[in-house]
C-alpha cells in the first residue's frame, strides 16, 4: 500500500506527499478514522488507498505510529528544532536560550535541539568561542552563521538535509532571513513573539511542511531524500513548558551529574546547605546555573498556580457522562440558575440543556468531541 507524509491538514482534507511516486495527493480521511476520533496532524505518516493518479486524489486508510507531536506549531514527527539566537541585535540572552532549550527538550524528548547563532558578522571570534564552550561540551550541535555574509549557511543547510525541521526563536533574530538564504520564496507562516512577556500573534490553528530544494547547494541536493521545514512557532514566555520543579534538573546535564551525588532527596539545589551542586558550583557555567535557578523558580510558580486553579476548577465543575474514565467536566450552574432549573423541573418543563442533573448520553458525547476535532483542522 502506498504511504506518505501529511504536508497540510485543513477543513477540506489533507495534502499527502508520497515519496515513491514523488507526488502530492489531495486526500480525505476514511470515515472509520473519523469515527475512531483519530486526529491526523501535519507531519503524520499515513497509508493511502483508492489512489487516482489522474486526479491526484487518494483516501487516507491508516495513520502510522507517531514519533512525537510538537504543540506549536502543531506538527508530528519532527526530527529537530533549530533554536535561532542572535549574538547581538537583539543581544544574546542566555536565560531565554535555556528556556527555549528546556521547552523543546520537553516537547521532543529525547531529541536535542540544534543551536544556531546568527549575526556572527556582529561578533568577534572570542565571543563565538565563549558560546561554543558553553553548549558543545553539553552535547548540543552548535552552528554559527551570518545571513548577512553567508558564513556557515552551508553548514546549516547540511543540518537540514533529509530531515523535518522547525526554526524557533524570538522575532528579530533572523529566522526568515536565514531561511531565505537557504530557499528563496519560501512562504512560511511565522508566529511572532512580540515581547518577552507580551501577547504575541500566533500561528496555532494549522501548520504546513515546505520542501527545501537546495537550489544553491547542488552537493546536498544530489545526495539527499526530501528535506522539510515547518512553520515557525511564535509564543510568549508564559506559554513555554515547565517541568515539575524537581525535574528541571533533568534538562541540565551538567547539573544533573552533580545532583546525582547530592545527599538530599528532592533537593532543588538552590539553597546552600551542603548541597552537592552548590558545593561544586565553580565546575559549571554560572550563566547556566542562573538559568537553572530561574527555571526552577518558574516551575514552582507554575506548580502553585496550577494547584490553585485545579482547586477552583474542582469546586466549579462536576463530572458527567456514564462510561468510566470517559466523563467530561461541565461547569456547575451558579446557585441562581440552579434554583430556576429546579423550579422548571418541578413544573415538568422540558429543558434543552440541563448541565445540572442530566447525564450526557453517547450521542451528545460524540457531538461534543467532533466539534473539537473539526476545530483542530480549521485552516
Ligand atoms: P525573524 O523575526 O527572526 O524572522 O528575523 P528577520 O529575518 O526578520 O531579521 C530581523 C533583522 O535582522 C532584519 O533587519 C535582518 O536584515 C537582520 N539580520 C538577519 N540576519 C542578519 C545577520 O546575519 N547579520 C546582521 N547584521 N543582520 C541580520
Ligand atoms: Zn542539592
XYZ file of C-alpha atoms and ligand atoms in Angstrom:
408
model
C 0.000 0.000 0.000
C 1.253 3.491 -0.835
C 2.203 5.718 2.049
C 3.232 9.294 2.582
C 3.551 12.315 4.838
C 0.789 14.840 5.509
C 2.026 18.244 4.305
C -1.085 20.147 5.246
C -4.311 19.428 7.032
C -7.269 21.713 6.741
C -11.029 21.709 6.952
C -11.432 20.273 3.459
C -8.933 17.437 3.768
C -5.243 16.661 3.594
C -2.327 17.082 1.232
C -0.141 13.978 1.373
C 3.285 13.566 -0.241
C 4.168 10.092 -1.468
C 7.976 9.879 -1.817
C 7.912 6.747 -4.014
C 5.666 8.344 -6.593
C 7.065 11.825 -5.843
C 3.501 13.089 -5.964
C 1.276 15.184 -3.711
C -2.230 13.782 -3.327
C -5.366 15.598 -2.241
C -6.859 13.253 0.355
C -9.852 12.699 2.547
C -9.688 10.549 5.659
C -11.625 7.314 5.610
C -14.824 7.534 7.652
C -13.610 4.913 10.110
C -10.723 7.188 11.178
C -13.189 9.950 11.967
C -15.385 7.561 13.862
C -12.431 6.388 15.906
C -11.584 10.050 16.510
C -8.111 9.743 15.052
C -6.700 13.274 14.738
C -4.315 13.495 11.821
C -1.778 16.305 12.001
C 0.629 17.776 9.508
C 3.733 15.586 9.603
C 1.825 12.383 10.299
C 2.698 9.394 8.170
C -0.293 7.714 6.593
C -1.186 4.844 4.304
C -3.082 5.679 1.140
C -5.795 3.788 -0.655
C -8.019 4.399 -3.703
C -5.277 6.353 -5.455
C -6.441 8.162 -8.584
C -3.252 9.065 -10.493
C -5.122 11.274 -12.934
C -6.877 13.464 -10.412
C -4.060 13.052 -7.858
C -6.562 12.112 -5.195
C -6.478 9.339 -2.609
C -8.030 8.246 0.661
C -6.126 8.043 3.936
C -6.705 4.479 5.125
C -4.488 4.353 8.229
C -2.376 6.641 10.311
C 1.005 5.144 11.158
C 2.597 5.362 14.572
C 3.642 8.884 15.534
C 7.121 9.538 16.965
C 6.350 12.899 18.527
C 3.967 15.826 18.342
C 5.025 19.429 18.685
C 2.270 21.580 20.161
C 3.279 24.781 18.448
C 3.279 24.657 15.552
C 1.051 21.562 15.674
C 3.353 19.208 13.820
C 4.036 15.478 14.084
C 7.275 13.532 13.571
C 9.647 16.479 13.821
C 13.305 15.436 13.598
C 14.806 18.589 15.042
C 14.099 22.074 16.286
C 16.685 24.678 15.296
C 16.791 27.299 18.039
C 17.981 30.500 16.374
C 19.518 33.176 18.571
C 21.357 36.338 17.534
C 24.738 37.027 19.095
C 23.855 40.751 19.020
C 20.847 42.809 17.921
C 18.972 41.586 19.835
C 21.663 40.980 22.448
C 22.177 37.299 23.244
C 20.117 36.342 26.294
C 21.388 33.162 27.998
C 18.237 32.661 30.085
C 15.961 32.946 27.075
C 18.143 30.490 25.157
C 17.974 27.986 28.014
C 14.213 28.457 28.326
C 13.832 27.570 24.650
C 16.145 24.592 25.101
C 14.138 23.247 28.046
C 10.809 23.805 26.278
C 11.837 21.919 23.154
C 13.591 19.152 25.064
C 10.339 18.560 26.916
C 8.403 18.614 23.669
C 10.691 16.455 21.554
C 12.446 14.226 24.053
C 14.865 12.533 23.555
C 15.958 14.651 20.554
C 18.174 17.608 21.470
C 17.552 20.938 19.757
C 20.230 22.348 17.435
C 21.588 25.762 18.450
C 22.097 28.222 15.636
C 23.760 31.533 16.487
C 23.085 34.128 13.810
C 24.513 37.602 13.093
C 28.072 36.361 13.644
C 29.207 39.291 11.494
C 28.457 41.460 14.535
C 30.629 39.448 16.948
C 34.336 38.743 17.297
C 35.851 35.295 17.370
C 36.279 35.211 21.164
C 32.561 35.796 21.724
C 31.723 32.892 19.433
C 34.251 30.650 21.173
C 32.675 31.520 24.519
C 29.259 30.413 23.229
C 30.696 27.252 21.737
C 32.429 26.358 25.011
C 29.142 26.581 26.921
C 26.985 24.395 24.712
C 29.179 21.972 22.765
C 30.503 20.133 25.845
C 26.864 19.531 26.872
C 26.215 17.618 23.669
C 24.427 20.279 21.624
C 25.157 20.712 17.944
C 26.080 24.398 17.596
C 26.140 26.222 14.258
C 27.457 29.762 13.789
C 26.001 31.648 10.854
C 25.532 35.053 9.345
C 22.636 35.542 6.989
C 24.332 38.800 6.066
C 27.729 37.441 4.942
C 26.703 33.860 4.165
C 29.101 32.456 6.784
C 28.011 28.998 7.949
C 24.914 28.867 5.733
C 26.094 25.707 4.020
C 26.597 24.048 7.448
C 23.041 24.973 8.333
C 21.765 23.630 5.003
C 23.622 20.353 5.634
C 21.990 20.072 9.051
C 18.560 20.351 7.424
C 19.206 17.778 4.705
C 16.866 14.786 4.717
C 15.059 15.927 7.860
C 11.901 17.589 9.116
C 12.978 20.761 10.943
C 11.338 23.666 12.708
C 13.022 27.017 13.320
C 12.293 28.719 16.632
C 13.486 31.882 18.334
C 12.149 35.296 19.222
C 11.392 37.775 16.457
C 14.316 39.728 15.074
C 16.968 37.015 15.442
C 16.942 36.429 11.685
C 14.927 33.248 11.123
C 13.215 34.479 7.960
C 16.428 35.917 6.542
C 18.244 32.627 7.176
C 15.523 30.521 5.615
C 15.504 32.853 2.675
C 19.279 32.303 2.197
C 18.629 28.585 2.011
C 15.486 28.686 -0.085
C 14.224 31.701 -1.942
C 10.476 32.360 -1.877
C 9.676 30.026 0.975
C 6.226 31.105 2.138
C 6.411 30.010 5.766
C 3.859 31.254 8.223
C 5.750 32.942 11.023
C 4.431 33.303 14.524
C 5.640 36.443 16.233
C 6.794 36.781 19.793
C 6.276 40.485 20.236
C 7.723 40.864 23.658
C 9.167 38.616 26.319
C 6.016 38.752 28.397
C 3.723 40.345 25.856
C 0.975 38.832 23.839
C 2.239 37.536 20.541
C 0.415 36.831 17.347
C 0.384 33.121 16.813
C 0.102 30.553 14.115
C -1.538 27.811 16.086
C -4.551 26.515 14.270
C -2.758 24.822 11.407
C 0.699 24.172 10.137
C 2.343 23.226 6.926
C 5.507 21.486 5.756
C 7.561 23.074 2.979
C 10.042 21.208 0.856
C 13.580 22.508 0.521
C 15.024 22.227 -2.970
C 18.600 23.262 -2.030
C 18.825 25.013 -5.366
C 22.052 26.762 -4.344
C 23.599 23.669 -2.761
C 23.978 21.089 -5.541
C 26.026 18.697 -3.374
C 23.256 18.482 -0.781
C 20.503 18.287 -3.366
C 22.090 15.344 -5.140
C 22.682 13.188 -2.104
C 19.525 13.519 -0.089
C 15.974 12.377 0.345
C 13.401 15.156 0.672
C 14.008 17.826 3.333
C 11.244 19.817 5.008
C 10.709 22.790 7.281
C 7.562 23.556 9.233
C 6.003 26.885 10.094
C 7.857 28.930 12.678
C 6.080 28.991 16.020
C 5.518 32.217 17.908
C 4.745 32.239 21.588
C 5.422 34.320 24.621
C 7.361 33.068 27.600
C 4.246 32.354 29.605
C 3.450 29.579 27.166
C 6.748 27.736 27.443
C 6.526 24.288 29.000
C 7.578 23.763 32.600
C 8.683 20.519 34.162
C 7.889 19.786 37.816
C 10.319 21.803 39.980
C 12.271 18.676 40.978
C 12.514 17.600 37.339
C 14.091 20.758 35.917
C 17.481 19.251 36.707
C 16.937 16.533 34.082
C 17.121 19.264 31.439
C 20.575 20.443 32.545
C 23.039 17.562 32.024
C 25.949 19.256 33.807
C 23.826 19.994 36.888
C 22.236 16.559 36.801
C 25.671 14.963 37.083
C 26.358 16.809 40.332
C 22.792 16.414 41.571
C 23.080 12.648 41.430
C 25.611 12.844 44.254
C 23.563 15.272 46.331
C 22.719 13.695 49.656
C 19.293 15.314 49.886
C 16.329 13.601 48.358
C 14.126 16.085 46.432
C 16.769 18.814 46.754
C 16.193 21.653 44.282
C 19.880 22.597 44.553
C 19.125 26.271 45.065
C 19.743 26.682 48.817
C 23.260 26.221 50.135
C 23.031 23.611 52.838
C 25.847 21.283 51.901
C 24.073 20.592 48.600
C 26.457 18.837 46.215
C 25.591 21.077 43.263
C 26.301 24.251 45.238
C 29.477 22.723 46.661
C 30.748 22.269 43.088
C 29.221 25.357 41.523
C 32.587 26.507 40.152
C 32.637 23.439 37.862
C 29.665 24.660 35.842
C 28.900 27.795 33.843
C 27.415 30.447 36.094
C 25.033 31.557 33.340
C 23.699 28.025 33.023
C 23.266 27.725 36.770
C 21.390 31.041 36.828
C 19.116 29.743 34.073
C 18.549 26.571 36.059
C 17.614 28.516 39.198
C 15.295 30.840 37.239
C 13.545 27.925 35.549
C 13.133 26.126 38.893
C 11.537 29.272 40.234
C 9.228 29.480 37.161
C 8.310 25.857 37.699
C 7.470 26.442 41.364
C 5.231 29.379 40.464
C 3.556 27.382 37.748
C 3.095 24.448 40.112
C 1.401 26.518 42.809
C -0.696 28.377 40.224
C -1.871 25.057 38.867
C -2.809 23.822 42.308
C -4.910 26.904 42.987
C -6.525 26.634 39.573
C -7.325 22.970 39.949
C -8.903 23.582 43.345
C -11.002 26.343 41.802
C -11.886 24.181 38.836
C -12.844 21.266 41.024
C -15.147 23.490 43.037
C -16.828 24.777 39.900
C -17.283 21.728 37.739
C -18.890 18.393 38.023
C -18.292 15.239 36.054
C -20.976 13.954 33.745
C -21.126 11.048 31.310
C -21.626 7.467 32.313
C -18.702 5.462 30.964
C -15.840 5.050 33.381
C -12.911 7.339 32.636
C -14.803 8.967 29.789
C -16.761 11.503 31.761
C -16.339 15.154 30.916
C -16.313 18.160 33.212
C -19.058 20.743 32.889
C -19.475 23.933 34.869
C -21.818 23.875 37.818
C -24.660 26.295 37.390
C -24.497 29.188 39.770
C -26.967 29.000 42.637
C -29.287 31.478 40.991
C -29.636 29.394 37.814
C -29.726 26.193 39.774
C -32.816 27.416 41.577
C -34.549 28.239 38.295
C -33.518 24.910 36.891
C -35.035 23.018 39.828
C -38.214 25.024 39.679
C -38.622 24.200 35.995
C -38.024 20.583 36.718
C -40.746 20.582 39.309
C -43.069 22.175 36.848
C -42.192 19.360 34.455
C -40.800 21.734 31.860
C -38.535 20.370 29.229
C -35.007 21.663 29.403
C -32.774 21.572 26.412
C -29.511 21.850 28.227
C -29.542 20.819 31.791
C -25.949 20.601 32.902
C -27.008 20.245 36.494
C -28.706 16.881 36.543
C -28.652 15.118 33.206
C -26.022 12.653 32.182
C -24.878 13.165 28.644
C -25.784 10.189 26.542
C -23.478 8.664 23.973
C -24.747 10.740 21.051
C -24.282 14.038 22.783
C -20.855 12.905 23.838
C -19.839 12.238 20.241
C -21.120 15.572 19.022
C -19.138 17.292 21.716
C -15.898 15.637 20.637
C -16.490 16.030 16.926
C -16.766 19.737 17.437
C -13.313 19.786 18.960
C -11.820 17.741 16.163
C -13.218 19.938 13.455
C -11.748 22.994 15.128
C -8.313 21.426 15.076
C -8.462 21.047 11.348
C -9.639 24.530 10.555
C -7.276 26.457 8.371
P 12.952 36.925 12.351
O 11.939 37.783 13.033
O 13.627 36.003 13.295
O 12.421 36.224 11.151
O 14.109 37.951 11.866
P 14.328 38.590 10.421
O 14.789 37.551 9.451
O 13.132 39.389 10.054
O 15.567 39.561 10.711
C 15.491 40.645 11.599
C 16.532 41.693 11.206
O 17.855 41.204 11.372
C 16.432 42.121 9.743
O 16.584 43.520 9.683
C 17.601 41.429 9.080
O 18.079 42.145 7.976
C 18.611 41.380 10.191
N 19.547 40.242 10.040
C 19.215 38.952 9.782
N 20.310 38.186 9.737
C 21.370 39.009 9.978
C 22.772 38.777 10.074
O 23.312 37.686 9.920
N 23.546 39.875 10.383
C 23.039 41.103 10.569
N 23.870 42.100 10.860
N 21.706 41.340 10.474
C 20.885 40.313 10.185
Zn 21.224 19.514 46.173
